[in-house]
Coordinates of C-alpha atoms in Angstrom, one line a residue:
M1382 CA 0.0 0.0 0.0
R1383 CA 1.5 3.3 -1.1
W1384 CA 1.4 6.3 1.2
L1385 CA 2.4 9.8 0.0
N1386 CA 5.1 8.6 -2.4
C1387 CA 6.8 5.4 -3.7
H1388 CA 9.4 5.5 -1.0
T1389 CA 7.1 5.3 2.0
R1390 CA 4.9 2.3 2.5
L1391 CA 2.8 0.8 5.3
C1392 CA 3.9 -2.7 6.3
F1393 CA 2.2 -5.0 8.7
N1394 CA 4.3 -6.3 11.6
P1395 CA 2.3 -7.9 14.4
F1396 CA 5.1 -7.8 16.9
L1397 CA 6.2 -4.2 16.3
Q1398 CA 8.0 -2.5 19.1
D1399 CA 7.6 1.3 18.8
R1400 CA 6.9 4.6 20.5
G1401 CA 9.6 4.1 23.2
R1402 CA 7.3 1.6 24.9
R1403 CA 8.0 -2.1 25.4
V1404 CA 5.8 -5.0 24.4
D1405 CA 6.4 -8.7 24.4
Q1406 CA 6.1 -10.7 21.1
T1407 CA 3.2 -12.6 22.7
D1408 CA 1.2 -9.4 22.8
T1409 CA -2.4 -10.1 21.6
E1410 CA -5.4 -8.2 20.4
A1411 CA -7.0 -8.3 23.9
G1412 CA -5.4 -5.1 25.1
F1413 CA -6.1 -3.3 21.9
Q1414 CA -9.8 -4.3 22.0
D1415 CA -10.1 -2.9 25.6
V1416 CA -8.4 0.4 24.7
H1417 CA -10.5 0.6 21.5
V1418 CA -13.8 0.2 23.4
M1419 CA -12.7 2.9 25.9
V1420 CA -12.1 5.4 23.1
C1421 CA -15.1 4.6 20.9
V1422 CA -17.7 3.8 23.5
G1423 CA -16.5 5.2 26.8
F1424 CA -15.5 8.7 25.7
G1425 CA -18.5 9.0 23.4
F1426 CA -21.2 8.2 26.0
L1427 CA -19.4 10.0 28.8
M1428 CA -19.9 13.2 26.8
A1429 CA -23.6 12.4 26.1
F1430 CA -24.8 14.2 29.2
L1431 CA -26.0 17.3 27.4
Q1432 CA -29.8 17.2 27.0
R1433 CA -30.0 18.1 23.3
Y1434 CA -26.5 17.2 22.1
G1435 CA -26.4 13.4 22.4
F1436 CA -26.1 12.8 18.6
S1437 CA -23.2 15.2 18.3
S1438 CA -21.4 13.9 21.5
V1439 CA -21.4 10.3 20.3
G1440 CA -21.3 11.0 16.6
F1441 CA -18.5 13.6 16.6
T1442 CA -16.5 11.3 18.9
F1443 CA -16.9 8.6 16.3
L1444 CA -15.8 11.0 13.6
L1445 CA -12.8 12.4 15.4
A1446 CA -11.6 9.0 16.5
A1447 CA -11.8 7.6 13.0
F1448 CA -9.8 10.6 11.6
A1449 CA -7.3 10.6 14.4
L1450 CA -6.6 6.9 14.2
Q1451 CA -5.6 7.2 10.5
W1452 CA -3.6 10.5 10.9
S1453 CA -1.8 9.3 14.0
T1454 CA -0.8 6.0 12.4
L1455 CA 1.1 8.1 9.8
I1456 CA 2.6 10.7 12.2
Q1457 CA 3.7 8.2 14.8
G1458 CA 4.9 5.9 12.1
F1459 CA 7.3 8.5 10.9
F1460 CA 8.6 9.1 14.4
H1461 CA 8.8 5.5 15.8
S1462 CA 8.5 2.8 13.1
L1463 CA 9.9 4.1 9.8
H1464 CA 12.4 1.5 8.7
G1465 CA 13.9 1.2 5.2
G1466 CA 11.3 3.6 3.8
H1467 CA 8.4 1.6 5.3
I1468 CA 6.1 2.4 8.1
H1469 CA 5.5 -0.8 10.0
V1470 CA 2.1 -1.2 11.6
G1471 CA 0.7 -3.8 14.0
V1472 CA -1.3 -4.3 17.1
Q1473 CA 0.9 -2.0 19.2
S1474 CA 0.7 0.7 16.6
M1475 CA -3.1 0.5 16.7
I1476 CA -3.0 0.9 20.5
N1477 CA -0.7 3.9 20.1
A1478 CA -3.1 5.4 17.6
D1479 CA -6.0 4.9 20.1
F1480 CA -3.9 6.7 22.8
C1481 CA -3.5 9.7 20.4
A1482 CA -7.3 9.6 19.6
A1483 CA -8.0 9.7 23.4
A1484 CA -6.0 12.9 23.8
V1485 CA -7.9 14.5 20.9
L1486 CA -11.2 13.5 22.5
I1487 CA -10.2 14.9 25.9
S1488 CA -9.6 18.2 24.1
F1489 CA -12.9 17.9 22.4
G1490 CA -14.6 17.7 25.8
A1491 CA -13.4 21.3 26.6
V1492 CA -15.2 22.7 23.6
L1493 CA -18.1 20.3 23.4
G1494 CA -21.2 22.0 21.9
K1495 CA -19.4 25.1 20.8
T1496 CA -17.6 23.9 17.7
G1497 CA -18.7 22.4 14.4
P1498 CA -17.4 19.3 12.7
A1499 CA -15.2 21.2 10.2
Q1500 CA -13.5 23.0 13.2
L1501 CA -13.0 19.8 15.1
L1502 CA -11.3 18.0 12.1
L1503 CA -9.0 21.0 11.5
V1504 CA -7.9 21.2 15.1
A1505 CA -7.5 17.4 15.2
L1506 CA -5.1 17.7 12.3
L1507 CA -2.9 20.0 14.3
E1508 CA -3.3 18.2 17.7
V1509 CA -2.3 14.8 16.3
L1510 CA 0.9 16.3 14.9
L1511 CA 1.8 18.0 18.1
F1512 CA 0.9 14.9 20.1
G1513 CA 3.3 12.9 18.1
V1514 CA 6.1 15.5 18.4
N1515 CA 5.6 15.8 22.2
E1516 CA 5.5 12.0 22.7
F1517 CA 8.7 11.5 20.6
V1518 CA 10.5 14.2 22.6
L1519 CA 9.5 12.7 26.0
L1520 CA 9.7 9.0 25.3
S1521 CA 12.5 8.8 22.8
L1522 CA 14.8 11.8 23.4
L1523 CA 14.3 12.4 27.2
G1524 CA 13.8 8.8 28.2
V1525 CA 10.7 9.8 30.3
K1526 CA 8.5 6.9 31.6
D1527 CA 4.8 7.4 31.0
A1528 CA 3.2 4.1 30.2
G1529 CA -0.4 5.1 30.9
G1530 CA -0.1 8.7 29.6
S1531 CA -0.6 10.9 32.6
M1532 CA 1.5 13.4 30.7
T1533 CA 1.4 12.5 27.1
I1534 CA -2.4 11.8 26.9
H1535 CA -4.2 13.4 29.8
T1536 CA -2.2 16.5 30.6
F1537 CA -1.5 17.2 27.0
G1538 CA -5.1 16.7 25.9
A1539 CA -6.6 18.7 28.8
Y1540 CA -4.5 21.8 28.6
F1541 CA -4.6 21.8 24.8
G1542 CA -8.4 21.8 25.0
L1543 CA -8.4 24.4 27.8
V1544 CA -6.3 26.9 26.0
L1545 CA -8.3 26.2 22.8
S1546 CA -11.5 27.0 24.7
R1547 CA -10.0 30.2 26.2
V1548 CA -9.0 31.5 22.7
L1549 CA -12.6 30.6 21.5
Y1550 CA -14.2 32.3 24.5
R1551 CA -17.8 33.3 23.8
P1552 CA -19.0 36.2 26.0
H1553 CA -22.6 35.7 25.0
L1554 CA -22.8 31.9 25.6
E1555 CA -25.6 32.5 28.2
K1556 CA -28.0 32.5 25.3
S1557 CA -27.5 28.7 25.2
K1558 CA -27.1 28.2 28.9
H1559 CA -30.5 26.4 29.2
R1560 CA -29.2 23.6 27.0
Q1561 CA -25.9 23.1 28.8
G1562 CA -27.6 21.1 31.6
S1563 CA -28.6 17.4 31.6
I1564 CA -31.8 15.5 32.0
Y1565 CA -32.4 12.1 33.6
H1566 CA -31.8 9.9 30.6
S1567 CA -28.8 11.9 29.3
D1568 CA -27.1 11.5 32.6
L1569 CA -27.9 7.8 32.5
F1570 CA -26.2 7.5 29.1
A1571 CA -23.2 9.3 30.4
M1572 CA -23.0 6.9 33.3
I1573 CA -22.8 4.1 30.8
G1574 CA -19.6 5.7 29.4
T1575 CA -18.2 6.0 33.0
I1576 CA -18.7 2.3 33.6
F1577 CA -17.0 1.3 30.4
L1578 CA -14.1 3.6 31.1
W1579 CA -13.8 2.5 34.7
T1580 CA -13.9 -1.2 33.8
F1581 CA -11.3 -1.1 31.0
W1582 CA -8.9 1.5 32.5
P1583 CA -6.5 -1.1 33.9
S1584 CA -6.0 -2.4 30.4
F1585 CA -5.6 1.1 29.0
N1586 CA -2.7 1.8 31.4
S1587 CA -1.1 -1.6 31.1
A1588 CA -1.5 -2.2 27.3
P1589 CA 1.9 -0.6 26.4
T1590 CA 3.9 -2.2 29.1
M1591 CA 6.0 -5.4 28.8
L1592 CA 4.2 -8.6 29.7
G1593 CA 5.3 -9.8 33.2
D1594 CA 5.8 -8.0 36.4
G1595 CA 5.5 -4.5 34.9
Q1596 CA 2.2 -5.2 33.4
H1597 CA 0.9 -6.9 36.5
R1598 CA 1.9 -3.9 38.6
T1599 CA 0.3 -1.5 36.3
T1600 CA -3.0 -3.4 36.3
L1601 CA -3.1 -3.8 40.1
N1602 CA -2.1 -0.2 40.8
T1603 CA -4.8 1.1 38.4
Y1604 CA -7.3 -1.2 39.8
Y1605 CA -6.8 -0.1 43.4
S1606 CA -6.5 3.6 42.5
L1607 CA -9.8 3.5 40.7
T1608 CA -11.6 1.9 43.7
A1609 CA -10.2 4.5 46.0
S1610 CA -11.1 7.5 43.8
T1611 CA -14.6 6.1 43.5
L1612 CA -15.0 5.9 47.3
S1613 CA -13.6 9.4 47.8
T1614 CA -15.9 10.8 45.1
F1615 CA -19.0 9.3 46.6
A1616 CA -18.1 10.5 50.1
L1617 CA -17.1 14.0 49.1
S1618 CA -20.0 14.5 46.7
A1619 CA -22.4 13.8 49.5
L1620 CA -20.4 16.0 51.9
V1621 CA -20.4 19.1 49.6
G1622 CA -23.8 18.4 47.9
E1623 CA -27.0 20.2 48.8
H1624 CA -28.9 18.3 51.6
G1625 CA -26.2 15.6 51.5
R1626 CA -27.3 14.4 48.1
L1627 CA -24.9 12.9 45.5
D1628 CA -24.2 14.8 42.3
M1629 CA -24.2 12.7 39.2
V1630 CA -21.6 15.0 37.5
H1631 CA -19.1 14.1 40.3
I1632 CA -19.8 10.3 40.0
Q1633 CA -19.6 10.3 36.2
N1634 CA -16.2 12.0 36.2
A1635 CA -14.3 12.2 39.4
A1636 CA -14.6 8.5 40.0
L1637 CA -12.3 8.0 37.0
A1638 CA -9.5 10.3 38.3
G1639 CA -7.8 7.3 39.9
G1640 CA -7.0 5.9 36.5
V1641 CA -5.5 9.2 35.3
V1642 CA -3.3 9.7 38.4
V1643 CA -1.4 6.4 38.1
G1644 CA -0.8 6.6 34.4
T1645 CA 2.9 7.5 34.8
S1646 CA 3.7 5.6 38.0
G1647 CA 1.5 2.5 37.4
E1648 CA 4.4 0.3 36.2
M1649 CA 6.7 1.6 39.0
M1650 CA 6.9 0.3 42.6
L1651 CA 4.0 2.4 43.7
T1652 CA 2.6 -0.4 46.0
P1653 CA -1.1 -1.0 46.6
F1654 CA -1.1 1.4 49.5
G1655 CA 0.4 4.1 47.3
A1656 CA -2.1 3.4 44.6
L1657 CA -5.0 3.7 47.1
A1658 CA -3.6 7.0 48.5
A1659 CA -3.1 8.4 45.0
G1660 CA -6.6 7.4 43.9
F1661 CA -8.2 8.9 47.0
L1662 CA -6.4 12.2 46.5
A1663 CA -7.3 12.3 42.8
G1664 CA -10.9 11.7 43.5
T1665 CA -11.0 14.4 46.2
V1666 CA -9.2 17.0 44.0
S1667 CA -11.5 16.2 41.0
T1668 CA -14.7 16.4 43.0
L1669 CA -13.7 19.7 44.6
G1670 CA -12.7 21.0 41.2
Y1671 CA -16.2 20.3 39.8
K1672 CA -17.9 21.8 42.8
F1673 CA -15.8 24.9 43.3
F1674 CA -13.0 25.4 40.7
T1675 CA -14.9 25.2 37.5
P1676 CA -17.2 28.2 38.3
V1677 CA -14.1 30.2 39.2
L1678 CA -12.3 29.3 35.9
E1679 CA -15.3 30.6 33.9
A1680 CA -16.0 33.7 36.0
K1681 CA -12.4 34.9 36.5
F1682 CA -10.4 33.3 33.7
K1683 CA -13.0 33.1 30.9
L1684 CA -12.5 29.3 30.6
Q1685 CA -15.7 27.7 29.3
D1686 CA -14.9 24.0 30.0
T1687 CA -18.0 22.1 29.0
C1688 CA -17.0 18.6 30.3
G1689 CA -14.7 19.8 33.1
V1690 CA -11.6 18.2 31.5
H1691 CA -9.5 20.3 33.9
N1692 CA -10.9 18.4 36.8
L1693 CA -10.8 14.8 35.3
H1694 CA -7.7 15.0 33.1
G1695 CA -5.8 18.2 33.8
M1696 CA -5.3 18.3 37.6
P1697 CA -5.1 14.5 38.0
G1698 CA -2.7 14.3 35.1
V1699 CA -0.4 16.8 36.6
L1700 CA -0.6 15.0 40.0
G1701 CA 0.2 11.8 38.2
A1702 CA 3.2 13.3 36.6
L1703 CA 4.5 14.6 39.9
L1704 CA 3.8 11.2 41.5
G1705 CA 5.9 9.7 38.8
V1706 CA 8.7 12.1 39.7
L1707 CA 8.6 11.0 43.3
V1708 CA 8.5 7.3 42.6
A1709 CA 11.2 7.5 40.0
G1710 CA 13.5 9.3 42.5
L1711 CA 13.0 6.5 44.9
A1712 CA 13.9 3.7 42.5
T1713 CA 16.7 1.4 43.6
H1714 CA 18.2 -1.9 42.5
E1715 CA 17.1 -3.4 45.8
A1716 CA 13.4 -2.5 45.2
Y1717 CA 13.2 -3.6 41.6
G1718 CA 15.7 -6.4 41.4
D1719 CA 16.2 -7.6 37.8
G1720 CA 13.0 -5.7 36.8
L1721 CA 14.7 -2.3 37.1
G1722 CA 15.9 -2.6 33.5
S1723 CA 12.4 -3.0 32.2
V1724 CA 11.1 0.1 33.9
F1725 CA 14.2 2.4 34.1
P1726 CA 16.7 1.0 31.6
L1727 CA 19.0 4.0 31.8
V1728 CA 19.2 3.8 35.6
A1729 CA 19.8 0.0 35.4
E1730 CA 22.6 0.6 32.9
G1731 CA 24.2 3.3 35.1
Q1732 CA 23.7 6.1 32.6
R1733 CA 21.5 7.9 35.0
S1734 CA 20.9 8.1 38.7
A1735 CA 17.4 7.8 40.1
T1736 CA 17.5 11.5 41.0
A1737 CA 18.4 12.4 37.4
Q1738 CA 15.5 10.2 36.1
A1739 CA 13.2 12.1 38.4
M1740 CA 14.4 15.4 37.0
Y1741 CA 13.8 14.2 33.5
Q1742 CA 10.3 13.2 34.5
L1743 CA 9.7 16.7 35.8
F1744 CA 11.1 18.3 32.7
G1745 CA 8.9 16.1 30.6
L1746 CA 5.8 17.6 32.4
L1747 CA 7.0 21.1 31.6
V1748 CA 7.6 20.2 28.0
T1749 CA 4.1 18.7 27.7
L1750 CA 2.5 21.8 29.2
T1751 CA 4.4 24.0 26.7
F1752 CA 3.4 21.9 23.7
A1753 CA -0.2 21.8 24.8
S1754 CA -0.5 25.5 25.6
V1755 CA 1.2 26.6 22.3
G1756 CA -0.7 24.1 20.3
G1757 CA -4.1 25.0 21.9
G1758 CA -3.4 28.7 21.2
L1759 CA -2.6 28.1 17.5
G1760 CA -5.6 25.8 17.2
G1761 CA -7.8 28.5 18.6
L1762 CA -6.6 31.1 16.2
L1763 CA -7.2 28.7 13.3
L1764 CA -10.7 28.0 14.4
R1765 CA -11.6 31.6 14.6
L1766 CA -11.6 31.8 10.8
P1767 CA -15.2 32.7 9.8
F1768 CA -15.6 30.3 6.9
L1769 CA -15.4 27.3 9.3
D1770 CA -19.0 28.0 10.2
P1771 CA -19.1 27.7 14.0
P1772 CA -22.5 27.5 15.7
P1773 CA -23.9 30.9 16.8
D1774 CA -24.1 31.7 20.5
S1775 CA -27.8 31.1 20.6
Q1776 CA -27.6 27.6 19.0
C1777 CA -24.7 26.0 20.9
Y1778 CA -25.3 22.5 22.5
E1779 CA -28.0 21.9 19.9
D1780 CA -28.1 18.7 17.7
R1781 CA -30.5 20.1 15.2
I1782 CA -27.8 22.3 13.6
Y1783 CA -25.9 19.3 12.2
W1784 CA -28.3 16.3 12.5
E1785 CA -31.7 15.2 11.4
V1786 CA -33.5 14.7 14.7
P1787 CA -36.7 12.8 15.5
G1788 CA -40.0 14.7 14.8
E1789 CA -41.0 15.6 18.4
L1790 CA -37.5 16.7 19.3
K1791 CA -37.3 18.7 16.1
D1792 CA -40.5 20.5 16.8
E1793 CA -39.4 21.3 20.3
A1794 CA -36.0 22.6 19.1
Q1795 CA -37.6 24.7 16.4
G1796 CA -40.0 26.2 18.9
S1797 CA -37.2 27.0 21.2
L1798 CA -35.1 28.6 18.5
R1799 CA -38.1 30.7 17.3
A1800 CA -38.5 32.0 20.8
E1801 CA -34.9 32.8 21.1
E1802 CA -35.0 34.7 17.8
T1803 CA -38.0 36.7 19.0
D1804 CA -36.2 37.6 22.3
T1805 CA -33.1 38.6 20.3
R1806 CA -35.1 41.0 18.0
A1807 CA -36.9 42.4 21.1

């Protein structure tokens, strides 16, 4: 199959090792299937909470994922698996493409309901490119360890989307404020996405790691961290909620923060107790973010974060990166034994000390924030071009603009829009 020119071809290699991550030759499709379900089903339904934007939430997730998977295969192939003029693809390259698509969908959550499909595809074109560059710098040039993507996926995707949303700030978005909430069945659909993500997250974090002790540690650490973040979310949601009631927004999102926070350190010697503590902290921070921090970001910093990606991916992602700095700095031959080489090969070979590895981890976080911020700013400037046809302020969070909707919903939407136009003229 030819790609771009006669000198670059895609070749299938089922046991490909790329992206600076290590996989065993017995790697199967099971991990890929779990990750793929998370991206296509979990993210799509998690964003289906808006009462009249369900078609777009699930449909545009499908569209962006399909586009990002193809584009990232090419971009990551150039960086990681270009050999003899051929880009080698296999199960692991498909997993890597899914990771890139996940970062794009995280950014999509920050501008959900305020952008059209043409805008989304254009910004995905830029974000996939920058994701590949950032990942190559961290994993291949700096030797940073980030198996589950606390930095390369969650932090990058969140802050890319937040800066993008800030550049696209809409001062008159209150015209569509009544559509930004949820209704009973839309929250139920979103909870389906949460359950899918929660169930498959251990596979998401462990899929790129080498089979054996490293993969077992990643799965166990993610498993315990998710359980702890879920408990802390339920407890804190009832504590800060009105009349002690649970808030479905907290449960849908903050319960997942445990998977984000151990993305970097999952394959390290975090220990079950460390995973539980990290998950509890992440769930607490995320819940408090949804309750108190999101309104401040919008009022004071003009950040209109539709899905609250700062609370689920941004802050837990940064915490996960810092946790990775701490755990990397504590790495010793005594603690890891022969497994030190599979987690920190440069430390095992004597090329770096554990402290130096920790500093590289910290520097990797700063590099990621830089790429995300600059990329989000550039993407926002591109999306402000008028010919991209963004939805007007009065029709944000509305499926009817881009989709054929069932009759009764269409009549309801048309009546609502006519009323808004009357109010605008008045």
